[in-house]
PDB file of C-alpha atoms and ligand atoms in Angstrom:
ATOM      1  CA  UNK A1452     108.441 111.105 105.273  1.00 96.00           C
ATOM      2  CA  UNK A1453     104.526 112.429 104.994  1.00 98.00           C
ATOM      3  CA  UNK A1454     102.042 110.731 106.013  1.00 98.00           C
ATOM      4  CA  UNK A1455      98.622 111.175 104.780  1.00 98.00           C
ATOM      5  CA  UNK A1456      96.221 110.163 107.218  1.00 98.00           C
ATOM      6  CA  UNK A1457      92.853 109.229 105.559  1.00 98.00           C
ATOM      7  CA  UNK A1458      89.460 107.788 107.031  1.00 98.00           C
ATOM      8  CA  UNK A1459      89.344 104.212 105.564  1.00 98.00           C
ATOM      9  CA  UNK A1460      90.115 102.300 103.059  1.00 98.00           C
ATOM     10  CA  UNK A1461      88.146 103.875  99.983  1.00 98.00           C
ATOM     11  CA  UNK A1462      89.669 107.371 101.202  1.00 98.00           C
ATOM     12  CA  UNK A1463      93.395 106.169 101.450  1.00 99.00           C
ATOM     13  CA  UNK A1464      92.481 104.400  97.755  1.00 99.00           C
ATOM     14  CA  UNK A1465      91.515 108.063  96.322  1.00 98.00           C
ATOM     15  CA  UNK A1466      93.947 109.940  97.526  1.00 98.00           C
ATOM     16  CA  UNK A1467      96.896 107.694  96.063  1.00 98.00           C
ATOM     17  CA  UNK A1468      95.194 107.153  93.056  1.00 98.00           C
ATOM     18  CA  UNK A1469      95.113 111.384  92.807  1.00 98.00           C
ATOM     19  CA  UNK A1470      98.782 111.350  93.802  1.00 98.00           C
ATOM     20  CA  UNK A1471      99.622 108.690  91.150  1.00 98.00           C
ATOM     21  CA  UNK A1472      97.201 110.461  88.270  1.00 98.00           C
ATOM     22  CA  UNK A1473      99.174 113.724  89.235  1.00 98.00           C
ATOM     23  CA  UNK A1474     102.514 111.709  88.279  1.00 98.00           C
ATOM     24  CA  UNK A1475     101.207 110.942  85.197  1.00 98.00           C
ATOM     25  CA  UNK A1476     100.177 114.395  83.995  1.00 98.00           C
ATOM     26  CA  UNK A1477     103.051 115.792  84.728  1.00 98.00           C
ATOM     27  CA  UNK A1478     104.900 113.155  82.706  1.00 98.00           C
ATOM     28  CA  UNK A1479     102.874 111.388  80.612  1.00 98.00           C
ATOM     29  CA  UNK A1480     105.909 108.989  79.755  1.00 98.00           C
ATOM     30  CA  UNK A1481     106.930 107.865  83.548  1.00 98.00           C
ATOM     31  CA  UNK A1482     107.607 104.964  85.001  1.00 98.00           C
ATOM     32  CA  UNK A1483     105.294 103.495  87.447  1.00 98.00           C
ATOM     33  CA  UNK A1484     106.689 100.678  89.939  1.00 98.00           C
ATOM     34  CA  UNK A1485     103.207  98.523  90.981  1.00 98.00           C
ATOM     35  CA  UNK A1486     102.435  96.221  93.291  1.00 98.00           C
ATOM     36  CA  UNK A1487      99.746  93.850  94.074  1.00 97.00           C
ATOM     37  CA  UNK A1488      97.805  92.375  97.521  1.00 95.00           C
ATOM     38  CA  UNK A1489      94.603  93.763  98.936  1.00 96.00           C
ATOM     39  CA  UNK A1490      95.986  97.247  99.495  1.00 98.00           C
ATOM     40  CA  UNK A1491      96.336  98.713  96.430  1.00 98.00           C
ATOM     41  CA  UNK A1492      93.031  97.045  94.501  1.00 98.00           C
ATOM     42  CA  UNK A1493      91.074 100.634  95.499  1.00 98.00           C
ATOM     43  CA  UNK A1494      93.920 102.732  94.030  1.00 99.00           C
ATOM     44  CA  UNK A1495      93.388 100.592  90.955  1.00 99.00           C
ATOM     45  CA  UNK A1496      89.845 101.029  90.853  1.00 98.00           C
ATOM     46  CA  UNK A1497      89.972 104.837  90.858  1.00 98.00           C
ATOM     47  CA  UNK A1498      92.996 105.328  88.309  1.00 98.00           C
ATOM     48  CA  UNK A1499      90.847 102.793  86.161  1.00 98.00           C
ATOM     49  CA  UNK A1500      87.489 105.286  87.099  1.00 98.00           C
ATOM     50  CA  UNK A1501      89.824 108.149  86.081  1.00 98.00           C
ATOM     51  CA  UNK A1502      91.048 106.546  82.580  1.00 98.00           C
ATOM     52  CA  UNK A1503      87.467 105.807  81.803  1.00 98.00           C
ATOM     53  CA  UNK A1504      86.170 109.253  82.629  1.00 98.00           C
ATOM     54  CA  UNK A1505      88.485 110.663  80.279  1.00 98.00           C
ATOM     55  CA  UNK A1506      90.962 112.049  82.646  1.00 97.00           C
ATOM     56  CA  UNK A1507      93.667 110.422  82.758  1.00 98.00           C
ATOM     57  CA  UNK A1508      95.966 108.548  79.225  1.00 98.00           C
ATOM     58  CA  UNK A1509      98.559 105.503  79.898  1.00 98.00           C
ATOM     59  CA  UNK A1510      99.259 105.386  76.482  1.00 98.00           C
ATOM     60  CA  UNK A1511     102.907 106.252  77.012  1.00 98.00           C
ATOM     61  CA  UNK A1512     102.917 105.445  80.453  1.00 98.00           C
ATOM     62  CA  UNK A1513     105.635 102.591  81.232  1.00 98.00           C
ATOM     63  CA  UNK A1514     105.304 100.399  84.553  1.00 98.00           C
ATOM     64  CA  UNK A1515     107.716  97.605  86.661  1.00 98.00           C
ATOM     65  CA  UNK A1516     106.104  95.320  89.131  1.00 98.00           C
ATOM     66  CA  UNK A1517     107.357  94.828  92.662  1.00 98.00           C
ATOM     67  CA  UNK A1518     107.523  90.802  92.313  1.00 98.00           C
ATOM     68  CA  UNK A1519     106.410  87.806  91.485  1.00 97.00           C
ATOM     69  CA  UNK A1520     105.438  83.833  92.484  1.00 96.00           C
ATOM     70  CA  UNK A1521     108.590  81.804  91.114  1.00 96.00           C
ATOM     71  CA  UNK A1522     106.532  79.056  89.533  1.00 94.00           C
ATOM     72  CA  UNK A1523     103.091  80.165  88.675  1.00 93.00           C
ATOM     73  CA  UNK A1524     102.007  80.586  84.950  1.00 93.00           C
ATOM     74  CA  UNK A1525     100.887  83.646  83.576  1.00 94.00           C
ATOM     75  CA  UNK A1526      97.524  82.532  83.701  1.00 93.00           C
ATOM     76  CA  UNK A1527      97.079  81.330  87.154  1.00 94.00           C
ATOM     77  CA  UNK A1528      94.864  83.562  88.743  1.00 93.00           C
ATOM     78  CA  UNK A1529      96.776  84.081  91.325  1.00 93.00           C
ATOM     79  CA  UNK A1530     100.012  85.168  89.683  1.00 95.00           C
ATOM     80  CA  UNK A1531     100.720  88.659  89.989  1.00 97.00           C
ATOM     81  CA  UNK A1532     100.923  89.004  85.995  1.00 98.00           C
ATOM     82  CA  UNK A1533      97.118  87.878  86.561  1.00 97.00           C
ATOM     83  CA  UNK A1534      96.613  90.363  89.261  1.00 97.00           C
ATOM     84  CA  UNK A1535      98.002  93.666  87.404  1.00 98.00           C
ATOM     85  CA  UNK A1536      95.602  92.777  84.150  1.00 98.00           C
ATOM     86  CA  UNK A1537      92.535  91.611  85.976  1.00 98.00           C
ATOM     87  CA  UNK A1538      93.217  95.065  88.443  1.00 98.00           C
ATOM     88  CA  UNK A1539      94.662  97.274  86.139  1.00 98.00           C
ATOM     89  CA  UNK A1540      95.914  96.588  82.936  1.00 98.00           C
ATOM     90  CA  UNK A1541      93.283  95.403  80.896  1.00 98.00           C
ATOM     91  CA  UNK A1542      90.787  98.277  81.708  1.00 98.00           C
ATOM     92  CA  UNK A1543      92.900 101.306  80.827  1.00 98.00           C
ATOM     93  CA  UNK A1544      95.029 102.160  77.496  1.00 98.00           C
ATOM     94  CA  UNK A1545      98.434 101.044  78.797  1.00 98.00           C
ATOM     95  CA  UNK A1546     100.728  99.567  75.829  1.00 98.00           C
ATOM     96  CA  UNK A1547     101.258  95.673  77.279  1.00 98.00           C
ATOM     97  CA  UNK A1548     104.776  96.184  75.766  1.00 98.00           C
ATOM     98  CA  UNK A1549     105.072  98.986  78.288  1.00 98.00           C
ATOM     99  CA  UNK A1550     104.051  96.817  81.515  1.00 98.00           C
ATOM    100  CA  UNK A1551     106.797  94.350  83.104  1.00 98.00           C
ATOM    101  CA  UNK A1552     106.932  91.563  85.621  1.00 98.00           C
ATOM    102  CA  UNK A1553     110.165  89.481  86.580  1.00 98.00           C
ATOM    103  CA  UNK A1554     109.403  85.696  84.509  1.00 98.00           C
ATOM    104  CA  UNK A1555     107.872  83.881  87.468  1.00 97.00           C
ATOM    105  CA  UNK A1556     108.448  80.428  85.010  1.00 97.00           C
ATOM    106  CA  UNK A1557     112.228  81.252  84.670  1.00 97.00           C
ATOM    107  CA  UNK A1558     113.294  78.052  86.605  1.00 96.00           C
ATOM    108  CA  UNK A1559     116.957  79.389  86.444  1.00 98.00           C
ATOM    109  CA  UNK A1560     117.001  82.036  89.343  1.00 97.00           C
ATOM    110  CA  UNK A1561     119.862  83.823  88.647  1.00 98.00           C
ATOM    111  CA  UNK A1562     119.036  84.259  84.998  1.00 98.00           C
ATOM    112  CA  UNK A1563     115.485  85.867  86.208  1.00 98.00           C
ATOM    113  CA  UNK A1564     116.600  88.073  88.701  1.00 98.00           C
ATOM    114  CA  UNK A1565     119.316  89.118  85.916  1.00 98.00           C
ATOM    115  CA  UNK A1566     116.502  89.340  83.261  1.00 98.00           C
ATOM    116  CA  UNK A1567     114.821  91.814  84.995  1.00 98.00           C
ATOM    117  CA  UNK A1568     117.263  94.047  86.585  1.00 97.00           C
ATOM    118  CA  UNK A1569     117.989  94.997  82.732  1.00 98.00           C
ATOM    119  CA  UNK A1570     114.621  95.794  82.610  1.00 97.00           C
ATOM    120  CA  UNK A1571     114.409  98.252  85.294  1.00 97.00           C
ATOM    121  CA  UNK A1572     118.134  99.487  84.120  1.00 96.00           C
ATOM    122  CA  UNK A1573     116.404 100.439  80.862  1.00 97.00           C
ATOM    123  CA  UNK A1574     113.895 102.740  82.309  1.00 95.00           C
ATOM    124  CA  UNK A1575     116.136 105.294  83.788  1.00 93.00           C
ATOM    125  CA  UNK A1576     114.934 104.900  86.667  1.00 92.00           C
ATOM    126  CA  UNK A1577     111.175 104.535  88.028  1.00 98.00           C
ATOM    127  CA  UNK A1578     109.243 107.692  89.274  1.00 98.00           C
ATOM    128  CA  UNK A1579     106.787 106.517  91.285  1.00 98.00           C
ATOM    129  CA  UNK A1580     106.899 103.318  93.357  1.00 98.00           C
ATOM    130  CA  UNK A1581     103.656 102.167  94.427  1.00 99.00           C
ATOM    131  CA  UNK A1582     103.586  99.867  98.042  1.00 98.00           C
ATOM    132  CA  UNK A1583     101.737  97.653 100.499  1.00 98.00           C
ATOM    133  CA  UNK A1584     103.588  96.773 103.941  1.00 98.00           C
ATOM    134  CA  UNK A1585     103.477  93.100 104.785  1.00 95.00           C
ATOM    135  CA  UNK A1586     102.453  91.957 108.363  1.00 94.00           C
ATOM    136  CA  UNK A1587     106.188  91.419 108.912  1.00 93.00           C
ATOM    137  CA  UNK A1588     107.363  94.589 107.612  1.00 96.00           C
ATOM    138  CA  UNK A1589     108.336  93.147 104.075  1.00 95.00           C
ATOM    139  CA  UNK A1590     107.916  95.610 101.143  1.00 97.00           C
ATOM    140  CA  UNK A1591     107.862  94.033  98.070  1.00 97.00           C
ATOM    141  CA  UNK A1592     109.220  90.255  99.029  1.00 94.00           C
ATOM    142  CA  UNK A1593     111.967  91.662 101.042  1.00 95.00           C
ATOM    143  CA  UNK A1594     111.324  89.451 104.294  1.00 92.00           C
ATOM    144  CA  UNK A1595     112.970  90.405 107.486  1.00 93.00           C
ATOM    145  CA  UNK A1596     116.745  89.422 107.010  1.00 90.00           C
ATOM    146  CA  UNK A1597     120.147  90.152 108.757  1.00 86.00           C
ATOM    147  CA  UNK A1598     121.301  92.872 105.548  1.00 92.00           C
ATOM    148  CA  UNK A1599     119.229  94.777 102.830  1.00 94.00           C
ATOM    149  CA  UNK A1600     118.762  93.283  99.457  1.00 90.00           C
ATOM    150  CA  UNK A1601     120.063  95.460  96.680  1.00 93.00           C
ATOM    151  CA  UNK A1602     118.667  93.991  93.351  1.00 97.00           C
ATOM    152  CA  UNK A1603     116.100  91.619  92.115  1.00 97.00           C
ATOM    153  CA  UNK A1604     116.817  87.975  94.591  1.00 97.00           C
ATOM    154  CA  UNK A1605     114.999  85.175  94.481  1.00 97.00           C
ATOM    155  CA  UNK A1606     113.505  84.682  98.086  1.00 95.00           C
ATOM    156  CA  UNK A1607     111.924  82.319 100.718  1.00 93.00           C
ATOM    157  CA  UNK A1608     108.917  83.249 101.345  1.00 89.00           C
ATOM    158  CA  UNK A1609     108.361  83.091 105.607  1.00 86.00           C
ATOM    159  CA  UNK A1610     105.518  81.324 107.436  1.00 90.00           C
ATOM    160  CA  UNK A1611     104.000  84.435 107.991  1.00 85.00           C
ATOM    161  CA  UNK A1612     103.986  85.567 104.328  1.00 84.00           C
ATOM    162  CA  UNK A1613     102.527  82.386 103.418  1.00 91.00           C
ATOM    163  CA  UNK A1614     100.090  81.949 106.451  1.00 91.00           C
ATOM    164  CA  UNK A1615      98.693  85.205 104.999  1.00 86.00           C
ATOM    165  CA  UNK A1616      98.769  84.404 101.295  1.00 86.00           C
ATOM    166  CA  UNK A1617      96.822  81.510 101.651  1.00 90.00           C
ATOM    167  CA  UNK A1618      93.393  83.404 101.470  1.00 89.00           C
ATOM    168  CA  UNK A1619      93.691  83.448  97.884  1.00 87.00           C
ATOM    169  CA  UNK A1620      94.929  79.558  97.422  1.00 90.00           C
ATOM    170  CA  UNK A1621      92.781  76.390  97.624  1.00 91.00           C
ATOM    171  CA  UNK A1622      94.692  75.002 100.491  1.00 91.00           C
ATOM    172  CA  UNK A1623      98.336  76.567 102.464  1.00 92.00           C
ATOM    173  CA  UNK A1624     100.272  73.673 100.166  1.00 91.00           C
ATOM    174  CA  UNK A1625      99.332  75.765  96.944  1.00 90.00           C
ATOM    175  CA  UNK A1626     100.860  78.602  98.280  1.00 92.00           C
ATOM    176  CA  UNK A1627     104.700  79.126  96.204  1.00 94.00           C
ATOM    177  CA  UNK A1628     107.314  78.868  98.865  1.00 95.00           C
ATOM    178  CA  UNK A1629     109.346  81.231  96.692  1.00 96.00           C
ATOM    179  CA  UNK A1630     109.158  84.500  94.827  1.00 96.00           C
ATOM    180  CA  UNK A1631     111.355  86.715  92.817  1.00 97.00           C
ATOM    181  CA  UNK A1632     111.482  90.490  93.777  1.00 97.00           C
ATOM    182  CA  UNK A1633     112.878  93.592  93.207  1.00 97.00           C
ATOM    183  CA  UNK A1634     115.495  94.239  96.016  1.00 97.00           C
ATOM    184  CA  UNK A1635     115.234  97.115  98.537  1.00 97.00           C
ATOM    185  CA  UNK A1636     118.654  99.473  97.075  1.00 97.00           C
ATOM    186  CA  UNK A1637     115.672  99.391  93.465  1.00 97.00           C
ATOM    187  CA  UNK A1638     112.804 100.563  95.562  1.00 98.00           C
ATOM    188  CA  UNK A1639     115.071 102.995  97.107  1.00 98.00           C
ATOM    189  CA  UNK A1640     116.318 104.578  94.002  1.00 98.00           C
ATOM    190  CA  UNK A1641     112.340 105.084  92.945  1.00 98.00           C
ATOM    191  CA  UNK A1642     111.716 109.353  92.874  1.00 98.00           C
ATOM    192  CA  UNK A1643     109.037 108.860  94.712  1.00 98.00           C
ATOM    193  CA  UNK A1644     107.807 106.251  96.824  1.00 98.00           C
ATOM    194  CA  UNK A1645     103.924 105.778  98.269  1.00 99.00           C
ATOM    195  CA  UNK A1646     103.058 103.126 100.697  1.00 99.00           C
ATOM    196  CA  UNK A1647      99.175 102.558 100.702  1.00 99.00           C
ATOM    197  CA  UNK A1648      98.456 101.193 104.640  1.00 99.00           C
ATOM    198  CA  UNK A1649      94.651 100.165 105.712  1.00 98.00           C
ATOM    199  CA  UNK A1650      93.673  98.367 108.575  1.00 98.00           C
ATOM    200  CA  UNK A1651      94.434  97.774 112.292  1.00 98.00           C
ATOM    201  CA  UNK A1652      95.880  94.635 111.530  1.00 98.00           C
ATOM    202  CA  UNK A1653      98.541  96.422 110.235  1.00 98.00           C
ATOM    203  CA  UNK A1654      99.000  99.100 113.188  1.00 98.00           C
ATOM    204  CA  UNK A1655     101.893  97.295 114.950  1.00 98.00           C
ATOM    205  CA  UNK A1656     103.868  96.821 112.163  1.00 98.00           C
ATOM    206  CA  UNK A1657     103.422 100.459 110.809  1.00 98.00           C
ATOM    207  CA  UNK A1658     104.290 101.609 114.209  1.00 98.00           C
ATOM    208  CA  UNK A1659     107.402  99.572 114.287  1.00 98.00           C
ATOM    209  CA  UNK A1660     108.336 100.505 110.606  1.00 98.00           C
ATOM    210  CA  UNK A1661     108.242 104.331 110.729  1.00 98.00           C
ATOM    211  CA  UNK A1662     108.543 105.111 114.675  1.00 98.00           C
ATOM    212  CA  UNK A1663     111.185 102.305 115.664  1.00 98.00           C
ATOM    213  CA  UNK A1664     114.859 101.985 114.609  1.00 98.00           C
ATOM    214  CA  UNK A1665     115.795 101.144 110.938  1.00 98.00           C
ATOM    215  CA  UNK A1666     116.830  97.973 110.519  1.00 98.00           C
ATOM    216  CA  UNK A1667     116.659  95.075 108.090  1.00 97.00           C
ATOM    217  CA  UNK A1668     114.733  92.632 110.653  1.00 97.00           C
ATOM    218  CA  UNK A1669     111.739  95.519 109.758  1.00 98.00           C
ATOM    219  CA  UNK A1670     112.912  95.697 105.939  1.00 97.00           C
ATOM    220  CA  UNK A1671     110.446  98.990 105.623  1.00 98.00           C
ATOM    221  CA  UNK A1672     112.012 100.875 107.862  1.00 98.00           C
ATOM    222  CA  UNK A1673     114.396 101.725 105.215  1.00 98.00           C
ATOM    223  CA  UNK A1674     111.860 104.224 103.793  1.00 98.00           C
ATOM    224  CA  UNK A1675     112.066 106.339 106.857  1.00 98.00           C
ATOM    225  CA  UNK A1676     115.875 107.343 104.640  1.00 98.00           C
ATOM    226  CA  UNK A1677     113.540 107.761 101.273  1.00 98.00           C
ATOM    227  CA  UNK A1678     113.985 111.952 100.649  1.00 98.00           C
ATOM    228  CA  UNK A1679     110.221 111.441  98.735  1.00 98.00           C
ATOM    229  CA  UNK A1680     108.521 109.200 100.804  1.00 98.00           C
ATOM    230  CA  UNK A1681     104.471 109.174 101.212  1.00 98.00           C
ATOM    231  CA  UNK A1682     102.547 107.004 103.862  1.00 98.00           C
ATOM    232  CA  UNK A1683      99.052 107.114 102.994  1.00 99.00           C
ATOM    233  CA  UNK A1684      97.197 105.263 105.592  1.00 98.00           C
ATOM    234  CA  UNK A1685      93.732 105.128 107.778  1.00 98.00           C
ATOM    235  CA  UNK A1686      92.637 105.949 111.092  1.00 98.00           C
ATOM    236  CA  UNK A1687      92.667 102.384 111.654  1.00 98.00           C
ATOM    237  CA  UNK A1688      96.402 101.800 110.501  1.00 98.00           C
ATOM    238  CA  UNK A1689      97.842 105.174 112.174  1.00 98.00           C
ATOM    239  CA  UNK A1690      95.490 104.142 115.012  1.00 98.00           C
ATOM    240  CA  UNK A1691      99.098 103.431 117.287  1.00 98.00           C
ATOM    241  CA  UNK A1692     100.510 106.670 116.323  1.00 96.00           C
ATOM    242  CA  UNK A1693      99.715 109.615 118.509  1.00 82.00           C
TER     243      UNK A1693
HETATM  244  C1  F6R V3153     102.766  92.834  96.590  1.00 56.11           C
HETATM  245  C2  F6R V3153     103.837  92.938  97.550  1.00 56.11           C
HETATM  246  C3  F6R V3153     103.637  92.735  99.018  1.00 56.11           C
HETATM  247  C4  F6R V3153     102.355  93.336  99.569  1.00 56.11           C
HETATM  248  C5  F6R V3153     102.227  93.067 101.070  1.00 56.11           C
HETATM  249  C6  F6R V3153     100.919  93.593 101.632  1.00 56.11           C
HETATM  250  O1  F6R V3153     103.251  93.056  95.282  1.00 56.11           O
HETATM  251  O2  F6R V3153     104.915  93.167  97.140  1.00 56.11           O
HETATM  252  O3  F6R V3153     104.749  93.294  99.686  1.00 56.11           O
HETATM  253  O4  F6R V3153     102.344  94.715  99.321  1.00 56.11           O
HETATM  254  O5  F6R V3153     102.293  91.696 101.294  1.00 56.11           O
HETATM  255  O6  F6R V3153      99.869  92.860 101.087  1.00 56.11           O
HETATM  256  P1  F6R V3153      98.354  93.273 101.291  1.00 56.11           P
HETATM  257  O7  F6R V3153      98.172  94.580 100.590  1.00 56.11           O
HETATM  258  O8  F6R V3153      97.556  92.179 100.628  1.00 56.11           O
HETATM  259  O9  F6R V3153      98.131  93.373 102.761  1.00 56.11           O
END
């Protein structure tokens, strides 16, 4: 594990957006896993600064996203499929073919989850996995649990999770109870893997995650096993950390 200590928010948000333009150009083809949540909007906003400067091309680039409200339409602006066009997607030269999110509207579970395992199976495998870590150490939608998740699950979203999603919902009954995501054995297979961490807010749980036992009750602990992993976090994140 490295950790990349930065001073705030807009410095942890340029230096992953340099570590994910230096993925690109050294293969302009790779496969970028994404994710969405307050986090990584900053990393967004300078890959987008770099593609519009002329210094960075996702014409071949291919991407997965971490997860996804079971339930929400497309265009529901708080679906993640929203999220990744509104943050990313529609502002730089990325081939919508090319970008992929598991079918929050598949009804049938099983099916979805299957759905978009293929998916990632066709890639080859992803090079880059991009991050946030969730108040109660969930990475992706991988809540705290008794065993690690292996593939794409549909999940229950915990009180927590949803106590803190419901900032972006008109009331805490909007709020989907569920979501599909990828499962923790995909994230682990990623090349690469970069966790973007801001706030003290989250300086117990980072603590916990990277400088406390691994375990599946703290579901990103598992990175601490990743042979390519990269915290980048602030002052105010690592503020625990001596
Ligand atoms: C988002 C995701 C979640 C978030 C996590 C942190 O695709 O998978 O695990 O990364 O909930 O969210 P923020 O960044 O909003 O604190």
């Amino acid at each position: 594990m490295r950790i990349i200590r930065t001073k705030n928010y807009d410095d942890m948000s340029k230096k992953a957006a340099d570590l994910i333009a230096s993925v690109i150009l050294l293969k302009p083809n790779c496969v970028l896993g994404l994710a969405t949540g307050s986090s990584p909007i900053g990393t967004y906003k300078n890959l987008v600064k770099m593609y519009k400067d002329g210094n960075l091309d996702f014409s071949q680039v291919k991407s997965v996203n971490l997860d996804e409200y079971k339930g929400l339409p497309r265009d529901n602006e708080q679906s993640y499929y929203y999220f990744m066009h509104d943050n990313l997607f529609s502002h730089v030269n990325i081939d919508l073919k090319n970008t992929h999110l598991p079918n929050g509207m598949e009804k049938n579970s099983e099916k979805a989850c299957k759905e978009y395992d293929e998916v990632i199976a066709s890639m080859n495998g992803v090079d880059m996995q991009l991050l946030g870590l969730g108040h109660d150490g969930h990475i992706g939608f991988n809540e705290p649990n008794s065993f690690f998740d292996k593939t794409t699950h549909c999940v229950n979203l915990t009180q927590m999770t949803i106590e803190a999603n419901k900032r972006f919902f008109a009331s805490i009954d909007d709020v989907p109870k569920q979501a599909y995501t990828m499962g923790i054995g995909t994230i682990m297979a990623a090349k690469m893997v970069i966790m973007v961490v801001s706030g003290k807010d989250k300086s117990e749980i980072l603590k916990k995650s990277f400088f406390g036992p691994v375990t599946p009750e703290v579901p990103a602990s598992i990175l601490q096993f990743h042979p390519n992993f990269i915290l980048v976090a602030d002052e105010d994140a690592l503020s625990l950390i001596e």
